[in-house]
GROMACS .gro file of C-alpha atoms in nm:
model
  329
    1MET     CA    1  -0.439  -1.860   0.992
    2THR     CA    2  -0.562  -2.127   0.786
    3ARG     CA    3  -0.649  -2.063   0.408
    4LYS     CA    4  -0.975  -2.077   0.569
    5GLU     CA    5  -0.966  -1.894   0.794
    6PHE     CA    6  -0.782  -1.584   0.564
    7LEU     CA    7  -1.130  -1.628   0.339
    8ALA     CA    8  -1.376  -1.602   0.652
    9ALA     CA    9  -1.123  -1.253   0.738
   10THR     CA   10  -1.112  -1.139   0.380
   11LEU     CA   11  -1.500  -1.163   0.324
   12SER     CA   12  -1.577  -0.986   0.644
   13LEU     CA   13  -1.438  -0.654   0.548
   14MET     CA   14  -1.643  -0.657   0.201
   15VAL     CA   15  -1.903  -0.391   0.203
   16ALA     CA   16  -2.242  -0.461   0.071
   17PRO     CA   17  -2.401  -0.434  -0.178
   18ASN     CA   18  -2.077  -0.509  -0.373
   19VAL     CA   19  -1.984  -0.857  -0.179
   20LEU     CA   20  -1.795  -1.089  -0.444
   21GLY     CA   21  -1.804  -0.780  -0.775
   22ALA     CA   22  -2.193  -0.730  -0.762
   23PRO     CA   23  -2.291  -0.424  -0.952
   24PRO     CA   24  -2.442  -0.126  -0.763
   25SER     CA   25  -2.808  -0.088  -0.902
   26LYS     CA   26  -2.892   0.208  -1.131
   27ALA     CA   27  -2.529   0.297  -1.185
   28LYS     CA   28  -2.360   0.481  -1.517
   29SER     CA   29  -2.124   0.153  -1.442
   30PRO     CA   30  -2.075  -0.065  -1.178
   31GLY     CA   31  -1.899   0.038  -0.863
   32VAL     CA   32  -1.575  -0.050  -0.746
   33PRO     CA   33  -1.588  -0.295  -0.372
   34ARG     CA   34  -1.481  -0.128  -0.082
   35ARG     CA   35  -1.370  -0.283   0.213
   36LYS     CA   36  -1.329  -0.237   0.571
   37LEU     CA   37  -0.971  -0.057   0.713
   38GLY     CA   38  -0.918  -0.202   0.977
   39ARG     CA   39  -1.109  -0.053   1.331
   40THR     CA   40  -1.096   0.270   1.209
   41GLY     CA   41  -1.468   0.270   1.055
   42GLN     CA   42  -1.309   0.424   0.670
   43GLU     CA   43  -1.427   0.228   0.346
   44VAL     CA   44  -1.185   0.234   0.123
   45SER     CA   45  -1.171   0.014  -0.276
   46CYS     CA   46  -1.026  -0.282  -0.281
   47VAL     CA   47  -0.769  -0.139  -0.547
   48GLY     CA   48  -0.580   0.142  -0.480
   49LEU     CA   49  -0.383   0.356  -0.714
   50GLY     CA   50  -0.027   0.407  -0.673
   51GLY     CA   51   0.170   0.720  -0.617
   52PHE     CA   52   0.516   0.615  -0.763
   53HIS     CA   53   0.363   0.527  -1.122
   54ILE     CA   54   0.149   0.770  -1.120
   55GLY     CA   55   0.428   1.068  -1.186
   56LYS     CA   56   0.579   0.900  -1.454
   57GLN     CA   57   0.449   1.028  -1.691
   58GLN     CA   58   0.650   1.267  -1.984
   59ASP     CA   59   0.281   1.519  -1.998
   60GLU     CA   60   0.168   1.544  -1.638
   61ALA     CA   61  -0.210   1.586  -1.791
   62GLU     CA   62  -0.181   1.219  -1.826
   63SER     CA   63  -0.128   1.191  -1.469
   64ILE     CA   64  -0.434   1.390  -1.392
   65ALA     CA   65  -0.644   1.232  -1.619
   66LEU     CA   66  -0.559   0.963  -1.494
   67ILE     CA   67  -0.576   1.017  -1.141
   68ARG     CA   68  -0.920   1.182  -1.247
   69GLY     CA   69  -1.041   0.883  -1.394
   70ALA     CA   70  -1.002   0.620  -1.174
   71LEU     CA   71  -1.198   0.853  -0.892
   72ASP     CA   72  -1.463   0.895  -1.124
   73GLN     CA   73  -1.476   0.508  -1.147
   74GLY     CA   74  -1.513   0.441  -0.763
   75ILE     CA   75  -1.090   0.368  -0.639
   76ASN     CA   76  -1.066   0.608  -0.354
   77PHE     CA   77  -0.723   0.489  -0.240
   78LEU     CA   78  -0.449   0.732  -0.345
   79ASP     CA   79  -0.104   0.584  -0.298
   80ASN     CA   80   0.179   0.881  -0.231
   81CYS     CA   81   0.546   0.964  -0.120
   82TRP     CA   82   0.752   1.278  -0.040
   83ASP     CA   83   1.032   1.090  -0.254
   84TYR     CA   84   0.857   0.961  -0.499
   85ASN     CA   85   0.962   1.149  -0.832
   86ASP     CA   86   1.140   1.390  -0.655
   87GLY     CA   87   0.763   1.515  -0.533
   88LYS     CA   88   0.657   1.497  -0.900
   89SER     CA   89   0.400   1.256  -0.776
   90GLU     CA   90   0.238   1.452  -0.497
   91GLU     CA   91   0.231   1.754  -0.738
   92ARG     CA   92   0.073   1.583  -1.005
   93MET     CA   93  -0.173   1.424  -0.778
   94GLY     CA   94  -0.256   1.730  -0.570
   95LYS     CA   95  -0.358   1.915  -0.888
   96ALA     CA   96  -0.598   1.599  -1.013
   97LEU     CA   97  -0.798   1.667  -0.653
   98ARG     CA   98  -0.865   2.034  -0.723
   99ASP     CA   99  -1.225   2.089  -0.839
  100GLY     CA  100  -1.381   1.899  -0.555
  101TYR     CA  101  -1.175   1.581  -0.666
  102ARG     CA  102  -1.003   1.572  -0.328
  103ALA     CA  103  -1.355   1.503  -0.179
  104LYS     CA  104  -1.369   1.155  -0.354
  105ALA     CA  105  -0.973   1.042  -0.207
  106PHE     CA  106  -0.896   0.837   0.080
  107LEU     CA  107  -0.595   1.052   0.075
  108MET     CA  108  -0.248   0.865   0.159
  109THR     CA  109   0.117   0.967   0.193
  110LYS     CA  110   0.455   0.863   0.351
  111ILE     CA  111   0.711   1.032   0.482
  112ASP     CA  112   1.067   0.932   0.587
  113GLY     CA  113   1.221   1.070   0.811
  114ARG     CA  114   1.338   0.968   1.093
  115ASP     CA  115   1.402   1.279   1.349
  116LYS     CA  116   1.113   1.509   1.444
  117LYS     CA  117   1.210   1.762   1.312
  118THR     CA  118   1.337   1.612   0.916
  119ALA     CA  119   0.939   1.432   0.973
  120ALA     CA  120   0.771   1.746   1.027
  121LYS     CA  121   0.913   1.893   0.736
  122GLN     CA  122   0.799   1.661   0.523
  123ILE     CA  123   0.471   1.669   0.620
  124ASP     CA  124   0.436   2.045   0.575
  125GLU     CA  125   0.611   1.907   0.221
  126SER     CA  126   0.357   1.655   0.206
  127LEU     CA  127   0.053   1.875   0.223
  128GLN     CA  128   0.172   2.112   0.032
  129ARG     CA  129   0.288   1.944  -0.293
  130LEU     CA  130  -0.084   1.743  -0.226
  131GLN     CA  131  -0.265   2.097  -0.188
  132THR     CA  132  -0.472   1.998   0.103
  133ASP     CA  133  -0.492   2.087   0.485
  134HIS     CA  134  -0.501   1.720   0.615
  135LEU     CA  135  -0.427   1.356   0.525
  136ASP     CA  136  -0.645   1.044   0.483
  137LEU     CA  137  -0.371   0.846   0.678
  138LEU     CA  138   0.017   0.935   0.691
  139GLN     CA  139   0.266   0.637   0.679
  140LEU     CA  140   0.605   0.664   0.779
  141HIS     CA  141   0.773   0.499   0.447
  142GLU     CA  142   1.032   0.251   0.434
  143VAL     CA  143   1.088   0.066   0.724
  144ILE     CA  144   1.338  -0.235   0.614
  145ARG     CA  145   1.658  -0.160   0.930
  146GLU     CA  146   1.648  -0.331   1.193
  147SER     CA  147   1.742   0.002   1.372
  148ASP     CA  148   1.427   0.145   1.202
  149PRO     CA  149   1.112   0.089   1.516
  150ASP     CA  150   1.315   0.199   1.793
  151LYS     CA  151   1.490   0.543   1.570
  152ALA     CA  152   1.078   0.678   1.515
  153PHE     CA  153   0.984   0.567   1.851
  154ALA     CA  154   1.274   0.704   2.076
  155GLU     CA  155   1.263   1.087   2.239
  156GLY     CA  156   1.308   1.296   1.950
  157GLY     CA  157   1.201   1.050   1.708
  158ALA     CA  158   0.978   1.088   1.360
  159MET     CA  159   0.648   0.913   1.615
  160GLU     CA  160   0.642   1.226   1.755
  161ALA     CA  161   0.592   1.425   1.460
  162LEU     CA  162   0.374   1.172   1.301
  163LYS     CA  163   0.109   1.175   1.596
  164GLU     CA  164   0.215   1.612   1.666
  165ALA     CA  165   0.050   1.599   1.304
  166GLN     CA  166  -0.260   1.388   1.401
  167LYS     CA  167  -0.312   1.592   1.665
  168ALA     CA  168  -0.336   1.918   1.457
  169GLY     CA  169  -0.564   1.805   1.200
  170LYS     CA  170  -0.304   1.741   0.955
  171ALA     CA  171  -0.311   1.349   0.946
  172ARG     CA  172  -0.691   1.128   1.046
  173PHE     CA  173  -0.455   0.810   1.074
  174LEU     CA  174  -0.129   0.649   1.140
  175GLY     CA  175   0.048   0.315   0.990
  176PHE     CA  176   0.399   0.239   0.893
  177THR     CA  177   0.520   0.075   0.530
  178GLY     CA  178   0.795  -0.173   0.471
  179HIS     CA  179   0.953  -0.471   0.237
  180LYS     CA  180   1.226  -0.561   0.333
  181SER     CA  181   1.124  -0.839   0.601
  182PRO     CA  182   0.886  -0.924   0.802
  183ASP     CA  183   1.126  -0.936   1.150
  184ILE     CA  184   1.124  -0.604   1.122
  185HIS     CA  185   0.740  -0.527   1.081
  186LEU     CA  186   0.665  -0.719   1.378
  187LYS     CA  187   0.920  -0.571   1.569
  188MET     CA  188   0.777  -0.254   1.460
  189LEU     CA  189   0.467  -0.352   1.584
  190GLU     CA  190   0.614  -0.436   1.953
  191THR     CA  191   0.821  -0.164   1.965
  192ALA     CA  192   0.492   0.047   1.919
  193LYS     CA  193   0.281  -0.193   2.183
  194ALA     CA  194   0.569  -0.094   2.437
  195HIS     CA  195   0.500   0.292   2.368
  196GLY     CA  196   0.128   0.199   2.393
  197PHE     CA  197   0.091   0.296   2.050
  198ARG     CA  198  -0.177   0.158   1.823
  199PHE     CA  199  -0.094   0.208   1.440
  200ASP     CA  200  -0.428   0.192   1.225
  201THR     CA  201  -0.230   0.093   0.838
  202VAL     CA  202   0.049  -0.122   0.804
  203GLN     CA  203   0.174  -0.138   0.459
  204LEU     CA  204   0.313  -0.429   0.316
  205PRO     CA  205   0.420  -0.657   0.052
  206LEU     CA  206   0.162  -0.982  -0.055
  207ASN     CA  207   0.231  -1.187  -0.387
  208VAL     CA  208   0.206  -1.511  -0.508
  209MET     CA  209   0.593  -1.564  -0.475
  210ASP     CA  210   0.592  -1.382  -0.108
  211ALA     CA  211   0.415  -1.711   0.067
  212HIS     CA  212   0.723  -1.901  -0.045
  213PHE     CA  213   0.983  -1.713   0.057
  214ASN     CA  214   1.038  -1.520   0.409
  215SER     CA  215   0.660  -1.434   0.369
  216PHE     CA  216   0.480  -1.112   0.520
  217GLU     CA  217   0.180  -1.389   0.425
  218LYS     CA  218   0.235  -1.624   0.727
  219ARG     CA  219   0.417  -1.449   0.927
  220VAL     CA  220   0.257  -1.043   0.986
  221LEU     CA  221  -0.071  -1.100   0.789
  222PRO     CA  222  -0.222  -1.304   1.035
  223VAL     CA  223  -0.111  -1.068   1.323
  224LEU     CA  224  -0.271  -0.733   1.151
  225VAL     CA  225  -0.585  -0.968   1.127
  226LYS     CA  226  -0.580  -0.984   1.487
  227ASP     CA  227  -0.578  -0.701   1.600
  228GLY     CA  228  -0.807  -0.560   1.346
  229ILE     CA  229  -0.519  -0.329   1.177
  230GLY     CA  230  -0.576  -0.188   0.860
  231VAL     CA  231  -0.407  -0.384   0.605
  232LEU     CA  232  -0.256  -0.246   0.228
  233ALA     CA  233  -0.114  -0.445  -0.032
  234MET     CA  234   0.153  -0.326  -0.270
  235LYS     CA  235   0.345  -0.528  -0.453
  236CYS     CA  236   0.131  -0.767  -0.591
  237MET     CA  237   0.329  -0.832  -0.982
  238GLY     CA  238   0.672  -0.751  -0.773
  239ASP     CA  239   0.720  -0.417  -0.945
  240PRO     CA  240   0.708  -0.577  -1.215
  241PHE     CA  241   0.934  -0.870  -1.163
  242ILE     CA  242   0.693  -1.192  -1.128
  243LEU     CA  243   0.552  -1.105  -1.492
  244ASP     CA  244   0.882  -1.174  -1.598
  245SER     CA  245   0.919  -1.466  -1.421
  246LYS     CA  246   0.641  -1.570  -1.657
  247THR     CA  247   0.433  -1.823  -1.387
  248VAL     CA  248   0.164  -1.629  -1.358
  249THR     CA  249  -0.028  -1.306  -1.553
  250ALA     CA  250  -0.128  -0.998  -1.368
  251PRO     CA  251  -0.491  -1.072  -1.387
  252GLU     CA  252  -0.400  -1.369  -1.156
  253CYS     CA  253  -0.184  -1.148  -0.956
  254LEU     CA  254  -0.445  -0.935  -0.852
  255ARG     CA  255  -0.733  -1.181  -0.770
  256TYR     CA  256  -0.463  -1.386  -0.514
  257ASN     CA  257  -0.447  -1.052  -0.379
  258LEU     CA  258  -0.765  -0.975  -0.345
  259SER     CA  259  -0.837  -1.331  -0.213
  260LEU     CA  260  -0.667  -1.263   0.077
  261PRO     CA  261  -0.787  -1.017   0.428
  262VAL     CA  262  -0.651  -0.712   0.310
  263SER     CA  263  -0.832  -0.341   0.287
  264VAL     CA  264  -0.667  -0.250  -0.039
  265VAL     CA  265  -0.422  -0.354  -0.294
  266ILE     CA  266  -0.207  -0.071  -0.460
  267THR     CA  267  -0.146  -0.097  -0.828
  268GLY     CA  268   0.034   0.035  -1.083
  269ILE     CA  269  -0.104   0.267  -1.317
  270ASP     CA  270   0.032   0.449  -1.565
  271SER     CA  271  -0.179   0.401  -1.831
  272GLN     CA  272  -0.492   0.386  -1.917
  273ALA     CA  273  -0.497   0.010  -2.006
  274ARG     CA  274  -0.352  -0.041  -1.641
  275LEU     CA  275  -0.638   0.136  -1.464
  276ASP     CA  276  -0.874  -0.092  -1.736
  277GLN     CA  277  -0.694  -0.386  -1.598
  278ALA     CA  278  -0.744  -0.281  -1.151
  279LEU     CA  279  -1.134  -0.208  -1.259
  280SER     CA  280  -1.165  -0.526  -1.391
  281ALA     CA  281  -1.001  -0.737  -1.158
  282ALA     CA  282  -1.183  -0.534  -0.872
  283ARG     CA  283  -1.536  -0.567  -1.063
  284GLY     CA  284  -1.531  -0.902  -1.140
  285PHE     CA  285  -1.382  -1.029  -0.869
  286LYS     CA  286  -1.457  -1.400  -0.675
  287PRO     CA  287  -1.246  -1.503  -0.409
  288LEU     CA  288  -1.007  -1.774  -0.498
  289SER     CA  289  -1.098  -2.130  -0.419
  290GLU     CA  290  -0.855  -2.350  -0.222
  291LYS     CA  291  -0.778  -2.539  -0.574
  292GLU     CA  292  -0.694  -2.222  -0.702
  293VAL     CA  293  -0.472  -2.078  -0.473
  294GLN     CA  294  -0.263  -2.467  -0.461
  295ALA     CA  295  -0.291  -2.427  -0.831
  296LEU     CA  296  -0.120  -2.054  -0.846
  297LEU     CA  297   0.118  -2.151  -0.516
  298ALA     CA  298   0.238  -2.450  -0.732
  299LYS     CA  299   0.337  -2.337  -1.037
  300THR     CA  300   0.538  -1.987  -0.852
  301LYS     CA  301   0.722  -2.238  -0.624
  302ASP     CA  302   1.035  -2.296  -0.770
  303ALA     CA  303   1.071  -1.911  -0.906
  304ALA     CA  304   0.960  -1.818  -0.584
  305ARG     CA  305   1.220  -2.061  -0.373
  306ASP     CA  306   1.528  -1.785  -0.368
  307GLY     CA  307   1.352  -1.427  -0.379
  308ALA     CA  308   1.489  -1.368  -0.653
  309TYR     CA  309   1.165  -1.224  -0.812
  310GLU     CA  310   1.157  -1.040  -0.518
  311LYS     CA  311   1.404  -0.784  -0.483
  312TYR     CA  312   1.272  -0.614  -0.266
  313LYS     CA  313   1.343  -0.794  -0.025
  314THR     CA  314   1.646  -0.938  -0.138
  315SER     CA  315   1.826  -0.625  -0.285
  316HIS     CA  316   1.840  -0.250  -0.249
  317HIS     CA  317   1.665  -0.176  -0.558
  318PHE     CA  318   1.368  -0.016  -0.411
  319ASP     CA  319   1.558   0.144  -0.149
  320GLY     CA  320   1.493   0.415  -0.174
  321THR     CA  321   1.599   0.597   0.189
  322VAL     CA  322   1.953   0.329   0.109
  323GLN     CA  323   2.045   0.510  -0.234
  324ASN     CA  324   1.924   0.862  -0.007
  325PRO     CA  325   2.056   0.848   0.355
  326GLN     CA  326   1.988   1.272   0.320
  327TRP     CA  327   1.609   1.152   0.317
  328LEU     CA  328   1.625   0.998   0.660
  329GLY     CA  329   1.742   1.330   0.853
   0.00000   0.00000   0.00000
């Protein structure tokens, strides 16, 4: 897809009245613009709260306050995972969603199990920790191995558990995540198609450096847009190695990702300052011009060449299921 086609696709996802960040009238504070989540019929905030970072605070009261603060100010997309911080991220989010806050959230979590039994057990554990009877979105986590797609769709594989959870009302929509290689993402999509299945969402790394190296933006994003699959962008700052390169700022990273045809940009929020940063990027968003895109890509080109700042692609730094193979079952 050309940049012009990307912009058209981005604009088509944006929901009035907050197109281009225009604040709603008579609101206590400017709202967070929402976007369409693929073909699901759902609308989600254009920025989402990442689940990993929300479990790192020393005091769980701070985590709960951040989650509720995000929901109160218009961020409705909540990311999480069965394995984040040994379950602490889900436990804290579950506590935050009490007192009516569950109704404000589009709640997503992820599970690691590759066989049906392990996956089903993890789904139930996540529901218990999150203190809810259903997830708005359930995703298979870390599809990062060449063998993962075949294992997931094999008889007795994880996808049987995900589909049964959906049928039972435990999950409204289904997706998968991964950060290693566009080839593996494409194989997962192709394997699903061969089994007569279509994912509602896909989560993938997108950022100013990905565009230069083993690019999900160039190879996977156009496929998702064409098929109407909701795009969940992650690693917009390389968590946080791209910022360590000193080539771009956090606001530039957020604006770059928001300018892509994605439904939501999931960003780590571990403090009030990070929450304010995400809210500011969302509320003030205007798509980058072609000139601005090219300027950012030019600044990051040399640093991005060998993937040194995208460690999730080039190392096992982010591979939780490699470090803990027992999670797979």
